Structures are given as structure tokens and as C-alpha cells.
Short mmCIF file of C-alpha atoms and ligand atoms in Angstrom, two decimals:
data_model
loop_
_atom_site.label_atom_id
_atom_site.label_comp_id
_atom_site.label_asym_id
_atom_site.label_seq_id
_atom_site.Cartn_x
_atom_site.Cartn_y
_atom_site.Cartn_z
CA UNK N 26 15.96 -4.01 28.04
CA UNK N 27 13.98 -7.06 28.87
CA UNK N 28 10.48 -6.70 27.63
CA UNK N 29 9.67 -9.99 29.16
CA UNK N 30 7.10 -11.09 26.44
CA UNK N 31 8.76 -14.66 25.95
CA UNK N 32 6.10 -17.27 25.64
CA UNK N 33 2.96 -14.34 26.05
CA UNK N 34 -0.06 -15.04 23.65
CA UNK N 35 -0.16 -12.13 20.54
CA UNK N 36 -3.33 -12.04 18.22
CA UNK N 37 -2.18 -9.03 15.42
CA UNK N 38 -5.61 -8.23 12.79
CA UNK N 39 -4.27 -6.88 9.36
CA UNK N 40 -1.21 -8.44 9.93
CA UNK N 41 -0.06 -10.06 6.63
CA UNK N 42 1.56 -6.64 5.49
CA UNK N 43 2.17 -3.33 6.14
CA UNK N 44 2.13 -2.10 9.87
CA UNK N 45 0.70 -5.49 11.39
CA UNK N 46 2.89 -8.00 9.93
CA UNK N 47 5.93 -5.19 11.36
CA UNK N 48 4.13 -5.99 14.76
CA UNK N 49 4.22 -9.54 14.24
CA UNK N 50 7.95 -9.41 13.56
CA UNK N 51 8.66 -7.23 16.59
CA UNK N 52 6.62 -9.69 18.82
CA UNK N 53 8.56 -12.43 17.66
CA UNK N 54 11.83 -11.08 17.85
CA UNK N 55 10.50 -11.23 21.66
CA UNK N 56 9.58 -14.55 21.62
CA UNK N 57 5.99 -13.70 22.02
CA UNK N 58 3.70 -16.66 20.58
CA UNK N 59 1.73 -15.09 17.69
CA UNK N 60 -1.32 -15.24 15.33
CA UNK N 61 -1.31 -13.36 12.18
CA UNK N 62 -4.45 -12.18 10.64
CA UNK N 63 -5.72 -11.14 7.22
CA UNK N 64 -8.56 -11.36 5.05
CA UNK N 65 -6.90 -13.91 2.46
CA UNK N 66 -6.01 -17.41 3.31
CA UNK N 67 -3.22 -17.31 1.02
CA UNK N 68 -1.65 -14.33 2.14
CA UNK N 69 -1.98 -15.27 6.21
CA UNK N 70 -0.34 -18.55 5.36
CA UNK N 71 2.24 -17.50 3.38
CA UNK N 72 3.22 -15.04 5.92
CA UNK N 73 3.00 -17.69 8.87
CA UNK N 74 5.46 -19.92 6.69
CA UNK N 75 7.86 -16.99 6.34
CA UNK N 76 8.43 -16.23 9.67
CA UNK N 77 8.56 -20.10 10.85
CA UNK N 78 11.06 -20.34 8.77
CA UNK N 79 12.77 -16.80 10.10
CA UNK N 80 12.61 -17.31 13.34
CA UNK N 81 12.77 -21.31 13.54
CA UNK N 82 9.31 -21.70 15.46
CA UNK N 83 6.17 -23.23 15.69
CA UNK N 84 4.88 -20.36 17.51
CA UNK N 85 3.02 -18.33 14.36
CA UNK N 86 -0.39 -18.95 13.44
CA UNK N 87 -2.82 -17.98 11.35
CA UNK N 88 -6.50 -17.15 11.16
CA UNK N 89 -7.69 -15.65 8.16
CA UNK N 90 -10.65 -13.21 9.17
CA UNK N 91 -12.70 -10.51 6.91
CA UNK N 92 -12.85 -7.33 9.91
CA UNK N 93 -15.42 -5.78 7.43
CA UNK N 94 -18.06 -8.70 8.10
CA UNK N 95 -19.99 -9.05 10.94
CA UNK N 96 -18.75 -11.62 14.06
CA UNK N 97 -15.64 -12.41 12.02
CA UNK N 98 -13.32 -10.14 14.47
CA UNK N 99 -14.74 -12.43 17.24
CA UNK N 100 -14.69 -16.20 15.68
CA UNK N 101 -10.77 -14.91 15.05
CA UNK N 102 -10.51 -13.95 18.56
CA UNK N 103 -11.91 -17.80 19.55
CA UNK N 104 -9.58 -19.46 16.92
CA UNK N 105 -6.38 -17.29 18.20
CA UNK N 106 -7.47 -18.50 21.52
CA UNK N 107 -7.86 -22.70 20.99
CA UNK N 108 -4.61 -22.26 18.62
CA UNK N 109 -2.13 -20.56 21.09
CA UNK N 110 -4.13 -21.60 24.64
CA UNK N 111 -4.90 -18.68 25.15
CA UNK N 112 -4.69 -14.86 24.66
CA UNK N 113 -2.85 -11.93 26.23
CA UNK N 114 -2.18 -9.46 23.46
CA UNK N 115 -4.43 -7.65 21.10
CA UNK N 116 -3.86 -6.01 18.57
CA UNK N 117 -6.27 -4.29 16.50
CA UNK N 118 -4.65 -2.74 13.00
CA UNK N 119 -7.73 -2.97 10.60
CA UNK N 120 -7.52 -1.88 6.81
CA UNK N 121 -7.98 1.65 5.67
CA UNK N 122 -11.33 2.96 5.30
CA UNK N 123 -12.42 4.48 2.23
CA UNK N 124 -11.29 7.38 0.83
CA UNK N 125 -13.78 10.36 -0.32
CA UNK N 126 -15.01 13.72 0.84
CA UNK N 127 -18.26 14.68 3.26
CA UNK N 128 -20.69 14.17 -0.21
CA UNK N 129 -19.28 11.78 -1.87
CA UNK N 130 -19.67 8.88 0.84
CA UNK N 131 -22.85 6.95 1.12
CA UNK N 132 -24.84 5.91 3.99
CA UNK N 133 -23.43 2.24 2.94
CA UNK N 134 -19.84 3.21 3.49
CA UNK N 135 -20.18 4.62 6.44
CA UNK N 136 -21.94 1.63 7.89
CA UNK N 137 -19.08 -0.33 6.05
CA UNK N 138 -16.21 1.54 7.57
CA UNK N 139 -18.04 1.14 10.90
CA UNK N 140 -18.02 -2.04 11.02
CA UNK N 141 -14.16 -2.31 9.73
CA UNK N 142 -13.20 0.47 12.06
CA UNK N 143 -15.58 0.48 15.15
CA UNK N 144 -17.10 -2.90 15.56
CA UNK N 145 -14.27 -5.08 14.58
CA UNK N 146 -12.08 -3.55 17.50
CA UNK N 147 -15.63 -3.94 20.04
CA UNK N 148 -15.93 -7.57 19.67
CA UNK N 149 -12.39 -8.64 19.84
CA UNK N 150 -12.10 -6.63 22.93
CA UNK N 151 -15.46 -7.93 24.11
CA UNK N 152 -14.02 -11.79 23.05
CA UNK N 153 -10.55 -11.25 24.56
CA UNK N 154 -11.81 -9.51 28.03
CA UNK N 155 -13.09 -12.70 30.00
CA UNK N 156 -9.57 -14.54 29.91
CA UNK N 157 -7.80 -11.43 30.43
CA UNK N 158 -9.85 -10.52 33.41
CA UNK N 159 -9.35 -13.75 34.81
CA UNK N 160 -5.56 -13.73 34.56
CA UNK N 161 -5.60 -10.31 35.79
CA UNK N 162 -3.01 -9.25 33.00
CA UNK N 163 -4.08 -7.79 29.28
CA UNK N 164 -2.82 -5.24 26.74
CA UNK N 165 -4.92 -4.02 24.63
CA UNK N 166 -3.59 -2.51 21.61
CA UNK N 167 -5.53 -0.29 18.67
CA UNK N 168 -3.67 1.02 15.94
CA UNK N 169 -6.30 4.51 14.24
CA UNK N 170 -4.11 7.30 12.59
CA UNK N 171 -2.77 10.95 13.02
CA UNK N 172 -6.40 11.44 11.79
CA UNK N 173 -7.85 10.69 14.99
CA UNK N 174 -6.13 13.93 16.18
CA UNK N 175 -6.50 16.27 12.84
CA UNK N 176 -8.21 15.65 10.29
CA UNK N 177 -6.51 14.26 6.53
CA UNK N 178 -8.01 15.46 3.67
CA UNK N 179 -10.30 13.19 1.66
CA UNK N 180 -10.37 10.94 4.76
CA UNK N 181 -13.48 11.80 6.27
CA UNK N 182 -14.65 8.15 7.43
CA UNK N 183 -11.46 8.02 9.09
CA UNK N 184 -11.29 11.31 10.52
CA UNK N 185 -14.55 10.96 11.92
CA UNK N 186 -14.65 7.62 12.92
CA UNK N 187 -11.47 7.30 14.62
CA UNK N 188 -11.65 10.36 17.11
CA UNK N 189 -14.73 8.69 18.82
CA UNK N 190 -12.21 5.37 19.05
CA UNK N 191 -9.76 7.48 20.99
CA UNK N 192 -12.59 8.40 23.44
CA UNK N 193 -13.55 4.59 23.72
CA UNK N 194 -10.29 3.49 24.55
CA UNK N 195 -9.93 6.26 27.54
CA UNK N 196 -13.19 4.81 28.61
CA UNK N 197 -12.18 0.96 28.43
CA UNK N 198 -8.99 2.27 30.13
CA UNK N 199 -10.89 2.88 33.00
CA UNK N 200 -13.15 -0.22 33.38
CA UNK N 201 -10.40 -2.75 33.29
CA UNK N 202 -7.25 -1.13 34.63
CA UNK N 203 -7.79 -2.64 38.24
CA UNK N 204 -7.57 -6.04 36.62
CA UNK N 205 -4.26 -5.45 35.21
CA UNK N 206 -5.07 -4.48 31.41
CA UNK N 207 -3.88 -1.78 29.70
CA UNK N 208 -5.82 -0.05 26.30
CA UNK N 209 -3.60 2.07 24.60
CA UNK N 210 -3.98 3.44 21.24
CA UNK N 211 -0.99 4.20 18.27
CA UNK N 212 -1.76 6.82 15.67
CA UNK N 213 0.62 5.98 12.54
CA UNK N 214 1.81 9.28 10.58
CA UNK N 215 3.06 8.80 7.13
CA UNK N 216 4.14 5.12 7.66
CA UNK N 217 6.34 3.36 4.52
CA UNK N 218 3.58 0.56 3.39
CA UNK N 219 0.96 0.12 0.47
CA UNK N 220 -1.56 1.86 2.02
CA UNK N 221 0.60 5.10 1.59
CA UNK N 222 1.18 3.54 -2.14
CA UNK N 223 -3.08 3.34 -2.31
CA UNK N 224 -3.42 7.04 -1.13
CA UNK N 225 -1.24 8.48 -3.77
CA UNK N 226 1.05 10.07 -1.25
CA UNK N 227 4.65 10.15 -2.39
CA UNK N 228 8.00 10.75 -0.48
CA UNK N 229 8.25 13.95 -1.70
CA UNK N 230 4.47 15.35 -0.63
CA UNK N 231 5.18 13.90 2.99
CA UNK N 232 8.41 15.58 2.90
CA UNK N 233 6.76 18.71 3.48
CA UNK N 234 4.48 17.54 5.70
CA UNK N 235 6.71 15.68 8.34
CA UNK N 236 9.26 17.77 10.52
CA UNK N 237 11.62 14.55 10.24
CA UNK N 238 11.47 14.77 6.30
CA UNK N 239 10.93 11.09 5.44
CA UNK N 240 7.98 8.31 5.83
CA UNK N 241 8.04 6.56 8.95
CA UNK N 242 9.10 2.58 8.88
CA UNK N 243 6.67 0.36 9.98
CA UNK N 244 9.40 -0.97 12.42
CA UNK N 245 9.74 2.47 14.20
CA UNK N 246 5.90 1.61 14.88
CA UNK N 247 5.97 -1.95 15.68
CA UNK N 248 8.81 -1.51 18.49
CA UNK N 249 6.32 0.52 20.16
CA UNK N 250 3.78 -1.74 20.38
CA UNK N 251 5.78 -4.56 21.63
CA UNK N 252 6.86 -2.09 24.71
CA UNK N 253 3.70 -1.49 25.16
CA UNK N 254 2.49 -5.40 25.34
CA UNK N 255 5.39 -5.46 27.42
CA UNK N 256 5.07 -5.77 31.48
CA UNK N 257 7.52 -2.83 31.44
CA UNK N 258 4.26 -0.76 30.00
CA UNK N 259 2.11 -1.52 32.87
CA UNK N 260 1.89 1.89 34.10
CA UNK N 261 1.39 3.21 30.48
CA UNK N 262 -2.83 3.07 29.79
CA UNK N 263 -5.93 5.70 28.15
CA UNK N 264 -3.13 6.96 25.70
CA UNK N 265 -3.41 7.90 22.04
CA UNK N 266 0.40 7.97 20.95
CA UNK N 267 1.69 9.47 17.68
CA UNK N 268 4.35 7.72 15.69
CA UNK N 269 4.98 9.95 12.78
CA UNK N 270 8.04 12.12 12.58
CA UNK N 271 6.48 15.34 14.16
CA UNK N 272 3.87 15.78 11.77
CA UNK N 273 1.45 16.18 14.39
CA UNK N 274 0.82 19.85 15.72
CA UNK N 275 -2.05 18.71 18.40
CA UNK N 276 -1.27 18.31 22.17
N1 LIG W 11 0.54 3.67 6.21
C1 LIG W 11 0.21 4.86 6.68
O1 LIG W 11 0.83 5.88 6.35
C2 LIG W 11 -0.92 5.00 7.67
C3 LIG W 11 -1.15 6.28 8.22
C4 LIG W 11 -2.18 6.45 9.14
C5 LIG W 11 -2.97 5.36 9.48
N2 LIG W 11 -2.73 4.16 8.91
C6 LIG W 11 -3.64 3.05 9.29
O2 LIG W 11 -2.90 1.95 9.78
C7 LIG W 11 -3.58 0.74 9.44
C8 LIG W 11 -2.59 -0.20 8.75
O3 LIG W 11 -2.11 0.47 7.62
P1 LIG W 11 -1.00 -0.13 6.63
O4 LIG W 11 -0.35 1.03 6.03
O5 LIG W 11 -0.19 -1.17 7.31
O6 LIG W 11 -1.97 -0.84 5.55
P2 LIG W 11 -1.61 -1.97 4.46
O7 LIG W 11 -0.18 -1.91 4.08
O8 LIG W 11 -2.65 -1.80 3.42
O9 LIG W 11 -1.86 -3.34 5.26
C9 LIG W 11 -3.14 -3.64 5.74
C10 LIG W 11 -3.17 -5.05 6.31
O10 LIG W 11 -4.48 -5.30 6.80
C11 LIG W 11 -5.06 -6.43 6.11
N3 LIG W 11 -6.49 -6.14 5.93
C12 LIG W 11 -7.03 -5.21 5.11
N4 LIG W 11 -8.37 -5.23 5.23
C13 LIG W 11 -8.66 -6.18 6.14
C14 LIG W 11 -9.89 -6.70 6.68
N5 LIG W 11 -11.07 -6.22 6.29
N6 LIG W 11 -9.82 -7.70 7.59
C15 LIG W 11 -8.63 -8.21 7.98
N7 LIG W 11 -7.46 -7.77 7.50
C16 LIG W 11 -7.47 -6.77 6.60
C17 LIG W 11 -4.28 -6.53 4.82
O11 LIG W 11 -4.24 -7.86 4.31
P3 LIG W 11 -5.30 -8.45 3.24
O12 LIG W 11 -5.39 -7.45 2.13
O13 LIG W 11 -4.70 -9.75 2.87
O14 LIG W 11 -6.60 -8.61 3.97
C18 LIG W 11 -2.88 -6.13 5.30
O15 LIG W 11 -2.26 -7.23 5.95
C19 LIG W 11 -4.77 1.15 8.54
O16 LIG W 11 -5.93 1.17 9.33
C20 LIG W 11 -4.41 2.54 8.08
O17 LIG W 11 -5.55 3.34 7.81
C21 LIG W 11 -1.74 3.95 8.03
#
């Protein structure tokens, strides 16, 4: 199928490992111009040389941005801009919030994982919307967790957090959609990265927990989101899609 994404403008956040830099590699594959995020200058370099030298192109950047500190998501959103010419795709995969139970997080961590969670993903939307608007054409891209639909033990920030971002979305959905932009939301299950490693949570728990019986690949993710950057997706907005094997009992 011909996604059509050669020479669109991609800006992926968290996107030096794990389930962004998957997103980055799908994009390319698509010949989608890209700009890869993370909070360490090293690591966002490194992982712009890698895939220059992958895919033979020019077309990676990088802007190293902390999501957790206050304007950051939106200087990125500037930078991606002036680097590429512009901006078409977003993609918003932040890092994982803390882990911890209804007492043991503070006030401070909540306001943290707000910020990481919540506000990062309002100002790049708010930075990316003008352009977008203007070209009448935008996809809008968050990536949350199966959390956002049932709550994950020991995950409260997330659990909590992330069900109100669902709601957002729906509501963006319906503000922009006559200008050609589409907000869409993934919800990773029990994806294969070091996030899974950080949480403790083996093959052989999520076994149990998955009707598929395995982790997910952050590729089986990534493919996803390039559809849905696509202009085949244009019909496709307001949705909160699960990749994760089944695990998911919600409707
Ligand atoms: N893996 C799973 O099973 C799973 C399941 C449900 C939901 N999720 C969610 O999916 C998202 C991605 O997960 P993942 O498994 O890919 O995580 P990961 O393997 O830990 O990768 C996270 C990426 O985000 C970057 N990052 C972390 N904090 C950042 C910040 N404050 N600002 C900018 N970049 C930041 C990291 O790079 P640096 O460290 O260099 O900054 C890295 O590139 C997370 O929000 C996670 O909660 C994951």
C-alpha cells in the first residue's frame, strides 16, 4: 500500500529508544523527513547518525528536549520546524511516569508527571497547530498506555493521568478536524523495550496476561502510527487504539 508520506515533515518526542525511535524507523522506511527527540544530546545524535547511515539520508534530525521541564516540548516543536521547514507529523511518546501506589506519591510527582505526561503533549500541539491549520493537513499522534483504559497496578500517575488524555484528544478531535487534522491516540500493551526492563515485568508474567502470549514489538506499534500519519488515515480521528496482543478486556 502506498502510505504516501514521502517527503512529509515527522517530529517523534522520546524517540532515541524504545517505542519512538521504532516510529522513527517506520517513518523513514516511508521516506517521511524526521526529527528524533530525547532528553540526552548524546543519545539523539547518536541515533540521528545511525539511521543516516541506514537509510542513506540527510533527512533525520535531532533536537534534544527534557518533556519534564517547562516550554521545552515547545522550543523542540520551533527547532523541528526551522530544521525540516516545517511540520506535519506529531508525535508525542513521552517517558514513563513514576511508578508507586495512591500513598506513596507526593504532591511533587504528580505535578512532575503532569508536566511529562499532560503539558508536554499541550504545547507541542498548541506549537504545531498554526502551520497545520494553515496547510489544512495534520496528524496528530499521542502514544499513553493500556492504562488509559484499565488501570496497572503500581501505576497510579499513569492510570490517572492518562484517561483524562484520552478525553482531550476526543475533544481536540473535534476542534480541528474541518481543517484536515487528525488526533488519534495509541495505547501500547506489554511492548518489548527498557521500560518493560524498568518495571520488572518479565516474559513470563506478561505471558499470562496477554491472550497472544508474548510482548508486543515496538515495530507492531510503530507501523501503526505511520498509517495513521498516512493520508490513507484521513478518515481515522478521536480514537484511543490498543496495540497489545488482546490484553485489553475494555470496549
Ligand atoms: N513498553 C511498554 O510495555 C509500555 C506499555 C505501556 C505504555 N508505555 C508507554 O510508552 C511510552 C514509551 O515507552 P518505551 O517502552 O518506549 O520507553 P523507553 O524504552 O524507556 O524509551 C523512552 C524514550 O523516551 C525518551 N525520554 C524519556 N524521558 C524523556 C523526557 N523527559 N523528555 C524527552 N524524552 C524522554 C528516552 O530517551 P532519554 O532517556 O535519552 O531521554 C527514550 O528515547 C512511555 O510513555 C511508556 O509509559 C510503554
Amino acid at each position: 500500500m502506498q502510505l504516501g508520506l514521502d517527503g512529509r515533515k515527522a517530529l517523534v518526542f522520546g524517540s532515541s529508544g524504545g517505542i519512538g525511535k521504532a516510529i522513527v524507523e517506520s517513518l523513514l522506511k516511508e521516506k517521511t523527513h524526521v526529527v528524533v527527540n530525547s532528553r540526552s544530546q548524546d543519545r539523539v545524535l547518536s541515533t540521528v547518525a545511525e539511521f543516516q547511515k541506514a537509510f542513506d539520508t540527510k533527512n533525520v534530525f535531532g533536537v534534544a528536549a527534557d518533556l519534564n521541564q517547562k516550554d521545552e516540548a515547545t522550543r523542540a516543536v520551533k527547532e523541528a520546524q526551522s530544521k525540516m521547514g516545517g511540520l506535519d507529523i506529531l508525535v508525542v511518546n513521552t517517558g514513563g511516569p513514576a511508578k508507586g501506589s495512591f500513598e506513596d506519591i507526593s504532591t511533587e510527582q504528580w505535578l512532575s508527571d503532569y508536566q511529562n505526561l499532560w503539558i508536554s503533549f499541550v504545547d507541542a500541539v498548541k506549537a504545531s497547530l498554526p502551520e497545520m491549520k494553515k496547510n489544512k493537513f495534520g496528524r496528530i499522534l499521542l502514544v499513553t498506555s493500556l492504562a488509559a483504559k484499565e488501570p496497572l497496578k503500581g501505576l497510579t500517575t499513569s492510570n490517572g493521568l492518562r484517561a483524562g488524555l484520552s478525553g482531550l484528544c476526543k475533544s481536540l478531535s473535534n476542534e480541528v478536524a474541518s481543517y484536515g487534522i487528525t488526533v488519534n491516540v495509541i495505547l501500547p500493551g506489554y511492548t518489548n523495550t527498557d521500560r518493560l526492563k524498568e518495571l520488572k515485568l518479565t516474559e513470563d508474567t506478561v505471558k499470562g496476561l496477554v491472550p497472544m502470549g508474548r510482548l508486543g514489538q515496538p515495530q507492531e506499534l510503530a507501523d501503526l502510527v505511520s498509517f495513521l500519519a498516512s493520508d490513507r488515515a484521513g478518515y481515522i480521528t478521536g480514537q484511543c487504539i490498543a496495540v497489545d496482543g488482546g490484553a485489553l478486556r475494555s470496549f
